[in-house]
CSV table of C-alpha atoms and ligand atoms in Angstrom, one decimal:
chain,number,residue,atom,x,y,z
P,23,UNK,CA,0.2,-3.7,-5.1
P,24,UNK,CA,0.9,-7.6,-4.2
P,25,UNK,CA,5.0,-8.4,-4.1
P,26,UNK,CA,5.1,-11.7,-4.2
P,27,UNK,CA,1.4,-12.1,-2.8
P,28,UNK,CA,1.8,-9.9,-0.3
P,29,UNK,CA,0.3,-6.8,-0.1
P,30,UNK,CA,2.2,-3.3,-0.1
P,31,UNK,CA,1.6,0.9,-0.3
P,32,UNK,CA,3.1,1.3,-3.9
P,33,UNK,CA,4.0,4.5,-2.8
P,34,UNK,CA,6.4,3.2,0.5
P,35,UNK,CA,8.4,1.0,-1.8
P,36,UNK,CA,11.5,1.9,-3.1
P,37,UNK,CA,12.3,0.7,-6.9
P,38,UNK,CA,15.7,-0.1,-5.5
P,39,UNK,CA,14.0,-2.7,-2.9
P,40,UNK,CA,11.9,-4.7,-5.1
P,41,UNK,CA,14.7,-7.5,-6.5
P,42,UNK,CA,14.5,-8.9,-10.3
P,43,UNK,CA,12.7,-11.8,-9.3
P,44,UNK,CA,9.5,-10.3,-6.8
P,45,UNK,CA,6.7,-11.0,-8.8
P,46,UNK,CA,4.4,-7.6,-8.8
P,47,UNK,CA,0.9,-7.5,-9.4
P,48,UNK,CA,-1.1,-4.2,-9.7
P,49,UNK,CA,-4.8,-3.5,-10.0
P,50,UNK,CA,-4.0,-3.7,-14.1
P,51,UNK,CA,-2.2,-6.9,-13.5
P,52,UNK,CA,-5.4,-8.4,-12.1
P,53,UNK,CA,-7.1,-7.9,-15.6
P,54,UNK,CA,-8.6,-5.5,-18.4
P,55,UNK,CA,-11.4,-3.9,-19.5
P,56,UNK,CA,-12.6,-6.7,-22.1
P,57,UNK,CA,-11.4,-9.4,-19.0
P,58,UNK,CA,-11.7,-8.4,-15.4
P,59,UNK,CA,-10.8,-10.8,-12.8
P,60,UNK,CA,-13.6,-12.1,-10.7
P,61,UNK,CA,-12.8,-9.6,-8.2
P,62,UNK,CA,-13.7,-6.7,-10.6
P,63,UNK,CA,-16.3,-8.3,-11.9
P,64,UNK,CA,-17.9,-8.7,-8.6
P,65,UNK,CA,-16.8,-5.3,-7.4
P,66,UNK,CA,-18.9,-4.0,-10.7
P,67,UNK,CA,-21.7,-6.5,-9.8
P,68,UNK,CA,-22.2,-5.0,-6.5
P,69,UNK,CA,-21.5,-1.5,-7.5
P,70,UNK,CA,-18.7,-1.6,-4.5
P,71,UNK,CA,-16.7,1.2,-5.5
P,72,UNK,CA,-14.4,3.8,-3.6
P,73,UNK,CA,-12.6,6.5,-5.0
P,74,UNK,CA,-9.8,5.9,-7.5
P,75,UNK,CA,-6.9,5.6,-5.0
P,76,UNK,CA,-9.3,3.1,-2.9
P,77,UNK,CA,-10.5,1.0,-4.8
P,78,UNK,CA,-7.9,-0.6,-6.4
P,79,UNK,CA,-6.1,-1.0,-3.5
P,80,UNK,CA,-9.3,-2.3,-2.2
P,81,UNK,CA,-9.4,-5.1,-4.9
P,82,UNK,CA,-5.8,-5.6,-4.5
P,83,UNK,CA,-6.0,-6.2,-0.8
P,84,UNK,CA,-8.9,-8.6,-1.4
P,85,UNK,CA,-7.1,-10.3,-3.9
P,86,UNK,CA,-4.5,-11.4,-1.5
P,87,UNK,CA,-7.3,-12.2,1.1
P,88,UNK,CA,-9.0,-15.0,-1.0
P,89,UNK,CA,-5.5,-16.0,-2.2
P,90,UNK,CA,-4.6,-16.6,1.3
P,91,UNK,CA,-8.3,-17.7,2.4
P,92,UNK,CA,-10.2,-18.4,-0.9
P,93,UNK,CA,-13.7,-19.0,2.1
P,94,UNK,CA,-13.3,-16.1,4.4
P,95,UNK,CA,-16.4,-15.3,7.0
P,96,UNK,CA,-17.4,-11.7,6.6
P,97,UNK,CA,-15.1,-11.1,10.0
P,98,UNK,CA,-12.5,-12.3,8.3
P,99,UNK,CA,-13.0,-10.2,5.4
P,100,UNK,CA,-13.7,-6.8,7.9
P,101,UNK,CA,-10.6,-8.1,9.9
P,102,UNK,CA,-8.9,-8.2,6.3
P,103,UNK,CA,-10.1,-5.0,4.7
P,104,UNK,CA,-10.0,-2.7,8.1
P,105,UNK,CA,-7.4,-0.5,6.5
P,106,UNK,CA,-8.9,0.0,3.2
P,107,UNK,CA,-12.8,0.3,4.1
P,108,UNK,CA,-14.0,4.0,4.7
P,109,UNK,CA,-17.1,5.5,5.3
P,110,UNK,CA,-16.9,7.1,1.7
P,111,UNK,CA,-17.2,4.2,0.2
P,112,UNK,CA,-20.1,1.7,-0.3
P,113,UNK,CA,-18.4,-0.4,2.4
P,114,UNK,CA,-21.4,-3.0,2.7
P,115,UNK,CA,-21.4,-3.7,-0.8
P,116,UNK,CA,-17.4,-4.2,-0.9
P,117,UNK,CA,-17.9,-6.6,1.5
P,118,UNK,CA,-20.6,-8.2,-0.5
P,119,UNK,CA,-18.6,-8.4,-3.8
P,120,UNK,CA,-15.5,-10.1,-1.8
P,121,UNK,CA,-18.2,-13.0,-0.5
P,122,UNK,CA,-19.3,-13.2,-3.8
P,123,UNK,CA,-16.1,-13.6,-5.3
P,124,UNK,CA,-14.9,-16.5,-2.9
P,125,UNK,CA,-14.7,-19.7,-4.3
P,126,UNK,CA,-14.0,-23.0,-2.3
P,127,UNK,CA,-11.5,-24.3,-4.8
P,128,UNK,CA,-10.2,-21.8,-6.5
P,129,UNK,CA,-6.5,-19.7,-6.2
P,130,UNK,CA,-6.6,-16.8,-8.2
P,131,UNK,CA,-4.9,-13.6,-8.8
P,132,UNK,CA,-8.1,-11.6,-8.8
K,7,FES,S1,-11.0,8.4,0.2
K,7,FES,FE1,-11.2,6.8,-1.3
K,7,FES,S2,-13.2,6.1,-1.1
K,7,FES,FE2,-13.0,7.7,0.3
Protein backbone atom coordinates (compact mmCIF):
# COMPACT_ATOMS: atom_id res chain seq x y z
CA UNK A 1 0.00 0.00 0.00
CA UNK A 2 1.26 3.71 -0.78
CA UNK A 3 0.92 6.14 2.68
CA UNK A 4 1.30 9.21 1.49
CA UNK A 5 3.14 7.96 -1.80
CA UNK A 6 5.29 5.92 -0.15
CA UNK A 7 5.27 2.46 -0.29
CA UNK A 8 4.59 0.07 2.81
CA UNK A 9 3.92 -4.00 3.87
CA UNK A 10 0.18 -3.49 4.76
CA UNK A 11 0.70 -6.14 6.99
CA UNK A 12 3.79 -4.21 9.19
CA UNK A 13 1.57 -1.25 9.78
CA UNK A 14 -0.31 -0.76 12.67
CA UNK A 15 -3.96 0.90 12.26
CA UNK A 16 -2.93 2.90 15.36
CA UNK A 17 0.21 4.47 13.22
CA UNK A 18 -1.44 5.57 10.18
CA UNK A 19 -2.85 9.31 11.40
CA UNK A 20 -6.38 10.75 10.07
CA UNK A 21 -4.82 12.60 7.47
CA UNK A 22 -2.07 9.84 5.51
CA UNK A 23 -3.55 9.47 2.43
CA UNK A 24 -3.68 5.41 1.61
CA UNK A 25 -3.83 3.99 -1.64
CA UNK A 26 -4.24 0.20 -2.18
CA UNK A 27 -4.16 -1.92 -5.39
CA UNK A 28 -8.29 -1.19 -5.45
CA UNK A 29 -7.49 2.46 -4.95
CA UNK A 30 -5.52 2.49 -8.15
CA UNK A 31 -8.74 1.51 -10.15
CA UNK A 32 -11.60 -1.05 -11.01
CA UNK A 33 -12.54 -3.59 -13.17
CA UNK A 34 -14.60 -1.32 -15.81
CA UNK A 35 -11.37 1.40 -15.17
CA UNK A 36 -7.91 0.12 -14.46
CA UNK A 37 -5.10 2.52 -14.09
CA UNK A 38 -2.54 2.42 -16.72
CA UNK A 39 -0.47 0.32 -14.67
CA UNK A 40 -3.08 -2.54 -14.68
CA UNK A 41 -3.85 -2.04 -17.92
CA UNK A 42 -0.36 -2.51 -19.02
CA UNK A 43 0.28 -5.25 -16.50
CA UNK A 44 -2.87 -7.12 -18.44
CA UNK A 45 -1.26 -5.99 -21.75
CA UNK A 46 1.82 -7.79 -21.01
CA UNK A 47 0.27 -10.66 -19.26
CA UNK A 48 2.88 -9.57 -16.25
CA UNK A 49 1.32 -11.35 -13.53
CA UNK A 50 2.48 -12.81 -10.11
CA UNK A 51 0.56 -14.52 -7.67
CA UNK A 52 -2.23 -12.65 -5.85
CA UNK A 53 -0.11 -11.36 -2.83
CA UNK A 54 2.61 -10.17 -5.64
CA UNK A 55 1.09 -8.67 -7.81
CA UNK A 56 -0.60 -6.05 -6.38
CA UNK A 57 2.08 -5.15 -4.43
CA UNK A 58 4.01 -5.33 -7.59
CA UNK A 59 1.73 -2.67 -9.23
CA UNK A 60 1.69 -0.78 -6.03
CA UNK A 61 5.38 -0.57 -5.88
CA UNK A 62 5.50 0.49 -9.54
CA UNK A 63 3.03 3.01 -8.95
CA UNK A 64 5.15 4.86 -6.58
CA UNK A 65 8.17 4.27 -9.00
CA UNK A 66 6.75 6.32 -11.99
CA UNK A 67 5.23 8.68 -9.38
CA UNK A 68 8.58 9.36 -8.26
CA UNK A 69 10.28 8.86 -11.79
CA UNK A 70 7.42 8.99 -14.37
CA UNK A 71 10.99 7.88 -17.28
CA UNK A 72 12.77 5.31 -15.37
CA UNK A 73 15.60 3.09 -17.37
CA UNK A 74 14.98 -0.52 -17.04
CA UNK A 75 17.87 -0.34 -14.10
CA UNK A 76 15.99 1.90 -12.50
CA UNK A 77 12.93 -0.09 -12.67
CA UNK A 78 15.09 -3.64 -11.53
CA UNK A 79 16.75 -1.33 -8.84
CA UNK A 80 12.99 -0.34 -7.95
CA UNK A 81 11.21 -3.66 -8.17
CA UNK A 82 14.20 -5.85 -6.57
CA UNK A 83 12.03 -6.76 -3.62
CA UNK A 84 8.97 -7.63 -5.39
CA UNK A 85 10.31 -9.46 -8.64
CA UNK A 86 10.53 -13.38 -8.17
CA UNK A 87 11.39 -16.05 -10.31
CA UNK A 88 7.65 -17.23 -10.10
CA UNK A 89 6.62 -14.57 -11.86
CA UNK A 90 6.84 -13.40 -15.46
CA UNK A 91 9.51 -10.97 -14.31
CA UNK A 92 10.57 -9.88 -17.98
CA UNK A 93 7.13 -9.03 -18.82
CA UNK A 94 6.64 -6.91 -15.47
CA UNK A 95 9.30 -5.10 -16.40
CA UNK A 96 7.95 -4.58 -19.83
CA UNK A 97 4.44 -3.43 -18.65
CA UNK A 98 6.18 -0.73 -16.17
CA UNK A 99 8.25 0.76 -19.45
CA UNK A 100 5.19 0.78 -21.10
CA UNK A 101 3.26 2.52 -18.65
CA UNK A 102 5.88 5.40 -18.23
CA UNK A 103 4.90 8.54 -19.51
CA UNK A 104 7.20 11.73 -19.83
CA UNK A 105 4.50 14.10 -18.52
CA UNK A 106 2.35 12.39 -16.66
CA UNK A 107 1.90 12.01 -12.44
CA UNK A 108 -0.43 9.44 -11.77
CA UNK A 109 -1.63 7.20 -9.17
CA UNK A 110 -1.45 4.05 -11.19
S1 LIG B 1 5.14 -15.90 -4.60
FE1 LIG B 1 3.91 -14.46 -5.62
S2 LIG B 1 4.49 -14.62 -7.66
FE2 LIG B 1 5.67 -16.13 -6.67
Amino acid sequence: MLIDGEVYRSCTVAVGDVGGGDKIVTIEGLGSPGRLSRLQATFMKHTAFGCGYCTPRIIVTATALLNENPRPTTEEIVSAMDANLRRCASYPNIIEAIKDAASPSEKREG
